[in-house]
mmCIF file of C-alpha atoms in Angstrom:
data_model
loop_
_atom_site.group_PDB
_atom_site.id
_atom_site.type_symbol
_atom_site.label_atom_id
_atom_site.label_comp_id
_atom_site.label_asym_id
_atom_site.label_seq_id
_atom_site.Cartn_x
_atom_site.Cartn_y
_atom_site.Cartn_z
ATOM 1 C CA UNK A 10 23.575 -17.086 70.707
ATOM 2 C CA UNK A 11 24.429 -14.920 67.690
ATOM 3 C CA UNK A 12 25.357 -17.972 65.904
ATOM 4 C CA UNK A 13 22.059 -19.619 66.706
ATOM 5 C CA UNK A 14 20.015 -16.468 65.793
ATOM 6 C CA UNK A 15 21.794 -15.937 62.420
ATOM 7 C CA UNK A 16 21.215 -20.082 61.344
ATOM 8 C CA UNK A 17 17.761 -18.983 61.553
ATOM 9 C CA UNK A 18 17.683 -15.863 60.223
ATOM 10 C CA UNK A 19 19.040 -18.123 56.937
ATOM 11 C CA UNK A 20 16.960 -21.118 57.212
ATOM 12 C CA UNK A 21 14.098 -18.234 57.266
ATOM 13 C CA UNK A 22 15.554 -16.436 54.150
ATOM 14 C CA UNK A 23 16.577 -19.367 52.473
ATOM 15 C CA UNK A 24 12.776 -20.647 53.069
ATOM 16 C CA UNK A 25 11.184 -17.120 51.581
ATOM 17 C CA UNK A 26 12.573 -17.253 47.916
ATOM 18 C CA UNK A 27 10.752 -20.362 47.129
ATOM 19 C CA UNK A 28 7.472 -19.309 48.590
ATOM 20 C CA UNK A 29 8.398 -15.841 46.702
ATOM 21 C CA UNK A 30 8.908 -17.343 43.371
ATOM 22 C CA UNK A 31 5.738 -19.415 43.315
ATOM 23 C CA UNK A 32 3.746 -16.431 44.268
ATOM 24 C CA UNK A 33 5.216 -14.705 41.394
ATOM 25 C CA UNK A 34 4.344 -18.121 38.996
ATOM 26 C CA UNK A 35 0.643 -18.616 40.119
ATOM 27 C CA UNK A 36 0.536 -14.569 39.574
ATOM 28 C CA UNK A 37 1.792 -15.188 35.932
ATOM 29 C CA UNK A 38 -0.341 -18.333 35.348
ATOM 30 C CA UNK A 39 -3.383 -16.117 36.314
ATOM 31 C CA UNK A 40 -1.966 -12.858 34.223
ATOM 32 C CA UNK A 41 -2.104 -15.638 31.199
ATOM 33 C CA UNK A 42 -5.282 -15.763 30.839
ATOM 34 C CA UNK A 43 -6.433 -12.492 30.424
ATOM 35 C CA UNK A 44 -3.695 -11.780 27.783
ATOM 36 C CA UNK A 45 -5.531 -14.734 25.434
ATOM 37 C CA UNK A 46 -8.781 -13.243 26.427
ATOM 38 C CA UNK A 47 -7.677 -9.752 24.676
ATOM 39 C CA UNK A 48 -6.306 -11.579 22.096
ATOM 40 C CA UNK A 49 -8.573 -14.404 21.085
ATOM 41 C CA UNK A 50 -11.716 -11.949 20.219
ATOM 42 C CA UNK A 51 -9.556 -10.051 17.601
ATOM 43 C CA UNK A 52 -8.129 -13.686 15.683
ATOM 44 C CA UNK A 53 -11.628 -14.504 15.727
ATOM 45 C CA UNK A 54 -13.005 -11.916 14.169
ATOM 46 C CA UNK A 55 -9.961 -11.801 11.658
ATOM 47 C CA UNK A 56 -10.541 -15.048 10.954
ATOM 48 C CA UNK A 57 -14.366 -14.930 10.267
ATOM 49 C CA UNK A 58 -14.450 -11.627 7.888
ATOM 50 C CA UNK A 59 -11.293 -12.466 6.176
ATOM 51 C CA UNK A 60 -9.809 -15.726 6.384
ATOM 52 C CA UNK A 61 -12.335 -17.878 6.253
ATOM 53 C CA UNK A 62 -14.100 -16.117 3.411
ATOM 54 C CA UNK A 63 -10.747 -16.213 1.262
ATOM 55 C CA UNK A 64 -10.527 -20.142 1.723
ATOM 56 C CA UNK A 65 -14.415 -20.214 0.738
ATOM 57 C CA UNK A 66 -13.524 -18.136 -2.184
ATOM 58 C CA UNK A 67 -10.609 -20.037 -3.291
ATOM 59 C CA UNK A 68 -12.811 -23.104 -3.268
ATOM 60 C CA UNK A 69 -15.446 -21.036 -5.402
ATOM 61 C CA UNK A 70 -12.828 -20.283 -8.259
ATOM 62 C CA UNK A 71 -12.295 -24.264 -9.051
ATOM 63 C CA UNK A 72 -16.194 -24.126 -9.819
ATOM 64 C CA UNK A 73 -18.706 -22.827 -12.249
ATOM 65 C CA UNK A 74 -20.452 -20.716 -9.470
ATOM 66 C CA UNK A 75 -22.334 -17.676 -10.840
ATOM 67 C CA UNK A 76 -22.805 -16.194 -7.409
ATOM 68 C CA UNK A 77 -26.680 -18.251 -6.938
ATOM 69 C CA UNK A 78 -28.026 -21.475 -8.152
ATOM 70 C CA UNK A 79 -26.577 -24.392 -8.309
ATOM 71 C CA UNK A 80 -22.963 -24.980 -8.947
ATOM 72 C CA UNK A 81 -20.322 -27.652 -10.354
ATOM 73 C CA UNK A 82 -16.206 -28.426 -10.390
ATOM 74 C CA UNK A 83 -14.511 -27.234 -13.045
ATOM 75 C CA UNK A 84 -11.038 -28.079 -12.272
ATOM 76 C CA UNK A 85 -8.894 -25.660 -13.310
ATOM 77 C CA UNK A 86 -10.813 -24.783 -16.078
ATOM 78 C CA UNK A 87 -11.319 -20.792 -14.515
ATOM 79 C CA UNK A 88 -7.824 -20.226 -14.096
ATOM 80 C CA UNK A 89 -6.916 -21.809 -17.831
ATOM 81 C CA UNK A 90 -9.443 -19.597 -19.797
ATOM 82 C CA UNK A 91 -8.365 -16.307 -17.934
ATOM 83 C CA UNK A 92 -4.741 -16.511 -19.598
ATOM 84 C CA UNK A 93 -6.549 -16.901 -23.253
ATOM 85 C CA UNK A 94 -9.059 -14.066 -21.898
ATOM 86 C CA UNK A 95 -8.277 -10.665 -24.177
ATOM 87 C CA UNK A 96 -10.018 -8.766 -21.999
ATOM 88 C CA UNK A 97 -8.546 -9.899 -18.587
ATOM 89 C CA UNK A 98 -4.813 -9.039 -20.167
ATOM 90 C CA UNK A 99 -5.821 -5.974 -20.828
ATOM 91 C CA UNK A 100 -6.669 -5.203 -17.765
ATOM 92 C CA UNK A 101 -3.413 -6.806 -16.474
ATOM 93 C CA UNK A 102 -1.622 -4.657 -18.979
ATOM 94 C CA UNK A 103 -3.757 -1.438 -18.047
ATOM 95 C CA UNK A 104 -3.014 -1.595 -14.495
ATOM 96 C CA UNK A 105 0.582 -2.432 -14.730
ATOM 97 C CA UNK A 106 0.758 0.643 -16.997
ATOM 98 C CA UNK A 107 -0.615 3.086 -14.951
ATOM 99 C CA UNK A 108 1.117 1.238 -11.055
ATOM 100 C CA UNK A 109 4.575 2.016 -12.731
ATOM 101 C CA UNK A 110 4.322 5.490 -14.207
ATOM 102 C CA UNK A 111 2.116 6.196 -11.150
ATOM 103 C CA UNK A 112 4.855 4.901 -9.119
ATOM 104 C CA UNK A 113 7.639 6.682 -10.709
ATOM 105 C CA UNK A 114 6.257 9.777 -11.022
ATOM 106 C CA UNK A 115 4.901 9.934 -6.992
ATOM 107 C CA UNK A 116 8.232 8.730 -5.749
ATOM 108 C CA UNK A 117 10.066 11.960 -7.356
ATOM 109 C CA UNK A 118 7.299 14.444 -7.349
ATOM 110 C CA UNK A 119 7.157 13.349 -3.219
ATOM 111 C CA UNK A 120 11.003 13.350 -2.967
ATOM 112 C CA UNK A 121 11.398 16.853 -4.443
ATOM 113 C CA UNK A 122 8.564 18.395 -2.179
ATOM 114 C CA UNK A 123 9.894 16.412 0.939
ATOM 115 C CA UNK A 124 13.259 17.902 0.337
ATOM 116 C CA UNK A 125 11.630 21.172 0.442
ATOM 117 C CA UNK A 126 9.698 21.146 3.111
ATOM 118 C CA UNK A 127 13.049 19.090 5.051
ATOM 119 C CA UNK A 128 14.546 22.542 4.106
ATOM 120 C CA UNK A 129 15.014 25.796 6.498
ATOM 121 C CA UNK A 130 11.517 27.496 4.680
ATOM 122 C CA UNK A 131 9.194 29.781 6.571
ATOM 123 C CA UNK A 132 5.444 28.023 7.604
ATOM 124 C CA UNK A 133 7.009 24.767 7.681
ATOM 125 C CA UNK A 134 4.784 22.931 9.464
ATOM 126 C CA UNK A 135 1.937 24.798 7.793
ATOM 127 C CA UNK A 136 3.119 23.645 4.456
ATOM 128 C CA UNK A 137 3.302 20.034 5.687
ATOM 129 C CA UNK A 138 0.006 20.225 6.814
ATOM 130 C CA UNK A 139 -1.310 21.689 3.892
ATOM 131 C CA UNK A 140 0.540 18.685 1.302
ATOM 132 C CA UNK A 141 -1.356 16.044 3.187
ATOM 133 C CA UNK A 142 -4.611 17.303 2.685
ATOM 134 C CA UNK A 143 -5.711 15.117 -0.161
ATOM 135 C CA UNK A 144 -4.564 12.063 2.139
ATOM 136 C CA UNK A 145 -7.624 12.774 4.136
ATOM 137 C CA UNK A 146 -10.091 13.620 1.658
ATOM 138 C CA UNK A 147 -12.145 11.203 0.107
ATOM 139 C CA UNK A 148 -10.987 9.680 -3.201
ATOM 140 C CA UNK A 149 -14.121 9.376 -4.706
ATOM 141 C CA UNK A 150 -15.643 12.793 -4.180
ATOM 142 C CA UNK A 151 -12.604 14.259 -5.066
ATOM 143 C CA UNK A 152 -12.117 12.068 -8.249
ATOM 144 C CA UNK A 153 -16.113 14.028 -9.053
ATOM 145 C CA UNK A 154 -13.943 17.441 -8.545
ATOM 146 C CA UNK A 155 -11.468 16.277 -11.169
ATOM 147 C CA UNK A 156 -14.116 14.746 -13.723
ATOM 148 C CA UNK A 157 -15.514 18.276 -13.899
ATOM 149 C CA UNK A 158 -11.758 19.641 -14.595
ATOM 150 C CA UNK A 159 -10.962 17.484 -16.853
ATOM 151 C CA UNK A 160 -14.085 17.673 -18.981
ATOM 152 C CA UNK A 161 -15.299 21.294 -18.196
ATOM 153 C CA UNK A 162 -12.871 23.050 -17.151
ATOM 154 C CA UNK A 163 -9.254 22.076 -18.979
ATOM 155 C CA UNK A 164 -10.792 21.943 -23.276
ATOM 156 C CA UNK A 165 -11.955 25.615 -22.095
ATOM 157 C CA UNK A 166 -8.266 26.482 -20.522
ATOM 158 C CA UNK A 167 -6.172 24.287 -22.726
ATOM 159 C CA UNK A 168 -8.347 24.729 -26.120
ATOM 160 C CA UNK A 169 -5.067 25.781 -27.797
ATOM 161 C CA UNK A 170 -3.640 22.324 -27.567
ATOM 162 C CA UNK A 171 -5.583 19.530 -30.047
ATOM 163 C CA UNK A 172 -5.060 17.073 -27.321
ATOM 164 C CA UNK A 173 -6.820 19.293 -24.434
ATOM 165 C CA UNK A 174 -9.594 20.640 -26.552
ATOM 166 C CA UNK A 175 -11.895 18.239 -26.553
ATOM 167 C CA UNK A 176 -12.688 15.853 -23.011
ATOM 168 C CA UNK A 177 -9.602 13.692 -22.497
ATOM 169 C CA UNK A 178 -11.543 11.558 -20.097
ATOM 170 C CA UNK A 179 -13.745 10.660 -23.498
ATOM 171 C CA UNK A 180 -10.283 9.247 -25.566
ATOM 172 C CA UNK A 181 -9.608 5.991 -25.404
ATOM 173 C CA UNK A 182 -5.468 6.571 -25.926
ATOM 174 C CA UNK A 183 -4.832 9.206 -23.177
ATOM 175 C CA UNK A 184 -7.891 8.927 -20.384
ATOM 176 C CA UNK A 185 -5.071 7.014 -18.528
ATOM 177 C CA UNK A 186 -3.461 9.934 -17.989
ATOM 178 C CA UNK A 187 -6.078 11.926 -15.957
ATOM 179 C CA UNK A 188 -6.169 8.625 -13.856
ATOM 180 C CA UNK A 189 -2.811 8.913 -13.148
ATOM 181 C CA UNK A 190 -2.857 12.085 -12.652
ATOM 182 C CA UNK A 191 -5.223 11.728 -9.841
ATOM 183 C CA UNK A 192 -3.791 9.169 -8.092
ATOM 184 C CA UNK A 193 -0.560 10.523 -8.136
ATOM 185 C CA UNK A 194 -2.220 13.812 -6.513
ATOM 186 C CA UNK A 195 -3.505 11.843 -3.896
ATOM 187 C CA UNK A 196 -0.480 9.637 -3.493
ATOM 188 C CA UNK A 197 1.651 11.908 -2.904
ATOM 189 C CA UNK A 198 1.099 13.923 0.465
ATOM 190 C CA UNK A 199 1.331 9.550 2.199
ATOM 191 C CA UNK A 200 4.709 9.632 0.283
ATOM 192 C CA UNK A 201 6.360 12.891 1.135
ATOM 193 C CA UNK A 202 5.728 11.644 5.526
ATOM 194 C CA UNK A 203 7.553 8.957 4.482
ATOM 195 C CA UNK A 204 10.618 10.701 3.174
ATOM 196 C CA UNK A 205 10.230 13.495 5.783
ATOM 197 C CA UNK A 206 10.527 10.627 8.477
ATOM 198 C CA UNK A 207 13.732 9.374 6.805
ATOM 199 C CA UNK A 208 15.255 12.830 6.128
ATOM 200 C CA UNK A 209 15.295 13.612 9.692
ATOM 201 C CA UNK A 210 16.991 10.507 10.832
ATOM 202 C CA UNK A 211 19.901 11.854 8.774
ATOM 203 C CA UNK A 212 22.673 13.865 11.206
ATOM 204 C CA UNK A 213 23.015 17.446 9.776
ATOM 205 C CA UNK A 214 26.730 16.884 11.029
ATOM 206 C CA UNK A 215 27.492 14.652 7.672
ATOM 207 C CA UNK A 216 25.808 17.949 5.708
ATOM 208 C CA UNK A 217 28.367 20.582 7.798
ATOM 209 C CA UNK A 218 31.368 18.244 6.625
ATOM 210 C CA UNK A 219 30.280 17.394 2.901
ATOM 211 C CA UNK A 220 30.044 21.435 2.734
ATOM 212 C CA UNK A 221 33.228 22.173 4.088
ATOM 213 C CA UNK A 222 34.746 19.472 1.346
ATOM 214 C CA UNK A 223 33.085 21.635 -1.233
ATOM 215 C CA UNK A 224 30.554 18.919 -2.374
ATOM 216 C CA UNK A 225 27.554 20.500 -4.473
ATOM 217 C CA UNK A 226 23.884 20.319 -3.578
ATOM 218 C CA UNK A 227 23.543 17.466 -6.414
ATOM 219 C CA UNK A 228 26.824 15.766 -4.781
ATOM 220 C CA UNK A 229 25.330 15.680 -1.173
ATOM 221 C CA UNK A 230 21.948 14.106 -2.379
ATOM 222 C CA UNK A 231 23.286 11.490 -4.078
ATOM 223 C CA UNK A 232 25.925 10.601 -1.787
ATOM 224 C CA UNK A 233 23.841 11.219 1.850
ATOM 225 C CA UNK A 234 20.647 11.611 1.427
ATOM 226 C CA UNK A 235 19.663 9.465 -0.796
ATOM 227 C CA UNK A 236 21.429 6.318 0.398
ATOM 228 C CA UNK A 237 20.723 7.042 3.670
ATOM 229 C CA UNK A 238 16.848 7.125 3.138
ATOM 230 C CA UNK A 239 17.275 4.305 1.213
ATOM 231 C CA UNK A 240 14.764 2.031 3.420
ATOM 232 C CA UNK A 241 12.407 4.845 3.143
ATOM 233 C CA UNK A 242 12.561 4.757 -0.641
ATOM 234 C CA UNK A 243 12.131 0.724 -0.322
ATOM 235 C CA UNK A 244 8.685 1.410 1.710
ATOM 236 C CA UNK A 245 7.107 4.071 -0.784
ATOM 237 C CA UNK A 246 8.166 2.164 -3.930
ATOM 238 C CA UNK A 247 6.538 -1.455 -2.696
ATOM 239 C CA UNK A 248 3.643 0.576 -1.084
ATOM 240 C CA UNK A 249 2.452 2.910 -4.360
ATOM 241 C CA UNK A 250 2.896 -0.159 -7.031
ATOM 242 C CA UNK A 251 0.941 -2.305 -4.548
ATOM 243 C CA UNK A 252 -1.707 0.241 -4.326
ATOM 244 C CA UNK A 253 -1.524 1.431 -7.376
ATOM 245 C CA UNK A 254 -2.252 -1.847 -9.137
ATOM 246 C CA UNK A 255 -5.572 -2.157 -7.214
ATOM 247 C CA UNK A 256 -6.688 0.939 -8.549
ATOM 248 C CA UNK A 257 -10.491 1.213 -7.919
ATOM 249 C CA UNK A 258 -11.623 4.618 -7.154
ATOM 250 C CA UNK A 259 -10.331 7.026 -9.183
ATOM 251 C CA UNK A 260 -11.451 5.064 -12.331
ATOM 252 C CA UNK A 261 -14.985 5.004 -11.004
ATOM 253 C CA UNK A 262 -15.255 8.697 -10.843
ATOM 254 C CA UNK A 263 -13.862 9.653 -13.431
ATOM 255 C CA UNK A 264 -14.155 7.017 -16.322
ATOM 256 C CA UNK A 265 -16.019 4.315 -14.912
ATOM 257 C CA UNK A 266 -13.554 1.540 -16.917
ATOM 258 C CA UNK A 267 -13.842 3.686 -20.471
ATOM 259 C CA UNK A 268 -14.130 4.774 -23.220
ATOM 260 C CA UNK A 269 -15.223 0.872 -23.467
ATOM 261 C CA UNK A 270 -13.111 -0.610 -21.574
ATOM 262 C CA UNK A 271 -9.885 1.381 -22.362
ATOM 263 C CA UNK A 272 -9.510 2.237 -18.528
ATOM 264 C CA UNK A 273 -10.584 -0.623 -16.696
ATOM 265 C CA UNK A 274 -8.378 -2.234 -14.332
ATOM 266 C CA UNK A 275 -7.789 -5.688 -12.931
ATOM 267 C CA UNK A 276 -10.129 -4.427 -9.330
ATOM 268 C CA UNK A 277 -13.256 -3.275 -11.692
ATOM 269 C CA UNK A 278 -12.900 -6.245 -14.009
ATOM 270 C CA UNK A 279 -13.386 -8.551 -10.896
ATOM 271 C CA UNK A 280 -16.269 -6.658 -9.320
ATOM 272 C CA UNK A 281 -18.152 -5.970 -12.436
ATOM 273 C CA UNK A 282 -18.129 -10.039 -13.549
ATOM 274 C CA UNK A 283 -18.079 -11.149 -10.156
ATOM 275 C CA UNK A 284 -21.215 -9.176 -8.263
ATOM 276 C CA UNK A 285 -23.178 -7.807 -11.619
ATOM 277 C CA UNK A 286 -21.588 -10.221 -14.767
ATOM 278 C CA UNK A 287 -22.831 -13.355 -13.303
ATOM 279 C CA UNK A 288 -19.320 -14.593 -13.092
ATOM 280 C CA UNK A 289 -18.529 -14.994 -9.676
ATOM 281 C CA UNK A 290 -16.305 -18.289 -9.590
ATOM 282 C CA UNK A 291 -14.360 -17.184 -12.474
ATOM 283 C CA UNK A 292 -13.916 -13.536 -11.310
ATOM 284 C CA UNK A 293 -12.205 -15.138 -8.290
ATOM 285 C CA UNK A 294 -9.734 -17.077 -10.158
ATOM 286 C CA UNK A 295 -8.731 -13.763 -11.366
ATOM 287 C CA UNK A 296 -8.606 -12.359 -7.830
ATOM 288 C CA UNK A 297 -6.826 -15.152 -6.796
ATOM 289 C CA UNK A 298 -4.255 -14.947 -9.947
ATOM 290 C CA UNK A 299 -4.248 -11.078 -8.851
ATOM 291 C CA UNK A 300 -3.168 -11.454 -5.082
ATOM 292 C CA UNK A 301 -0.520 -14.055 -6.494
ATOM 293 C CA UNK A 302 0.879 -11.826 -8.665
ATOM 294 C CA UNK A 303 0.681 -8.579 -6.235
ATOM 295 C CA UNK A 304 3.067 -10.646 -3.911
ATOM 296 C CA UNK A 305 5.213 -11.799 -6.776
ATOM 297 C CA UNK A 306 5.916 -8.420 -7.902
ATOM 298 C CA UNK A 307 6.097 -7.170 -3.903
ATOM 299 C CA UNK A 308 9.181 -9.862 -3.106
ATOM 300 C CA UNK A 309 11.064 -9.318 -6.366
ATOM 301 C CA UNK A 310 10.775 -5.134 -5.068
ATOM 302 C CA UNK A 311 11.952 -6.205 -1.474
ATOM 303 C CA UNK A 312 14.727 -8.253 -2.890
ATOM 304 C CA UNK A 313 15.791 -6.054 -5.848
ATOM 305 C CA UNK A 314 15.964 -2.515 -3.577
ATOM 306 C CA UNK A 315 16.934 -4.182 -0.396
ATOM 307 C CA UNK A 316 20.079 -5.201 -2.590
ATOM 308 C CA UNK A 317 20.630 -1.874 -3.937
ATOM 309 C CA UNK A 318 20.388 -0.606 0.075
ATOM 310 C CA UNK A 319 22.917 -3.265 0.529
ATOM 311 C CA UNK A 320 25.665 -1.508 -2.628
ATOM 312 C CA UNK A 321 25.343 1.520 -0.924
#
């Protein structure tokens, strides 16, 4: 009898797990579903306000379309005429010129404040709060604040110095500077999370034992903390000469592209031809030629730093 009862007992078991499993596979196949469902509205959307008008304006650039009328192919006759185009490579060259000093000086000016705040200070969190203000705020009112300062308030604090006595933002060879200057201010307090997030993934024990070795403060930075936030560094670099190059706002408040167009960058170049110029097909050649060479220079940074991560 207990033999019987027990061949049963397994011929009943052995007859659950199928009837289990494809309980658990119609559940999935009906859990499917409602995964595309949340997903499908989102691709569709992303694919109606920015793919699809990208393709539509990458068709655009191989005409002669002024933004209304009627329109023709031009070939590649757009993309040719911006390279012999003075004023579209000085844009180029404006732009890069204020990305890379822009860059450079928010990486070290964030690094330096990051390492202080990082540090054993009193109203630490305060502090922290109070650097990533101007994150927050909005660029172009606050570019309004520093249009005053730089043309009110700084000839009347500075008039000793030639440069600073007159309105900077009015001279053609250094209004650059008061862009960076802004952007960098802005820049910064997105920079200095970053390094704050790297500089606490770093063990203090490595600190205890580089002190009791008698390494200097200069000695420990170079050799810990730096390459150990080294993927940190990576992600501000790439990110602030990416942004930096699109550089819109703070040349709108506070030069609007010049003294001519001694301050205006690759962005206001392609909206003012593109949506006021008349030159809508050609302005998005440029764009196009712009996002090319934003990627461009974004690989060669991922490949050149990743590399250095690598030495160290």
């Amino acid at each position: 009898m207990t033999t019987l009862t027990q061949a049963v007992r397994s011929t009943t078991t052995r007859g659950e797990k199928p009837t289990r499993a494809s309980r658990l596979r119609s559940e999935a196949k009906r859990a499917a579903p409602a995964y595309y469902w949340m997903v499908w509205p989102a691709v569709i959307a992303f694919a109606a306000f920015h793919t699809l008008p990208v393709v539509i304006g990458i068709f655009f650039s191989f005409t002669n379309y002024a933004g209304y009328g009627e329109w023709n192919f031009v070939g590649l006759s757009n993309y040719v005429n911006l390279f012999r185009d003075d004023r579209a490579l000085q844009a180029y060259g404006f732009s890069f010129l204020v990305a890379i000093v822009a860059t450079v000086l928010t990486n070290v000016i964030s690094l330096a404040i990051a390492l202080g705040l990082h540090s054993k200070i009193v109203a630490k969190n305060f502090w922290r709060g109070v650097y990533f203000v101007p994150y927050v705020l909005a660029i172009l009112v606050i570019g309004f604040v520093f249009q005053f300062f730089f043309a009110n308030s700084l000839p009347k604090i500075l008039s000793g110095i030639p440069l600073f006595r007159d309105n900077i933002l009015a001279n053609p060879d250094w209004a650059w500077t008061a862009i960076v200057a802004l952007t960098v201010w802005q820049a910064c307090a997105f920079a200095i999370i970053i390094y704050l997030a790297g500089l606490q993934t770093i063990p203090g024990e490595l600190y205890e034992a580089a002190a009791i070795d008698g390494a200097s403060g200069w000695r420990r930075f170079r050799s810990i903390t730096f390459p150990l936030i080294g993927a940190f560094f990576t992600i501000n670099v790439v990110l602030s000469l990416k942004g930096f190059l699109q550089v819109f706002d703070p040349i709108i408040s506070l030069t609007n592209g010049g003294p001519g167009t001694a301050t205006e960058s690759v962005t206001l170049l392609i909206y003012r031809g593109g949506f006021t110029g008349g030159e809508f097909a050609y302005q998005t050649a440029n764009a196009v030629i712009f996002f090319i060479v934003i990627t461009v220079v974004s690989l060669f940074q991922f490949r050149v730093l990743q590399r250095r991560e690598a030495d160290f």
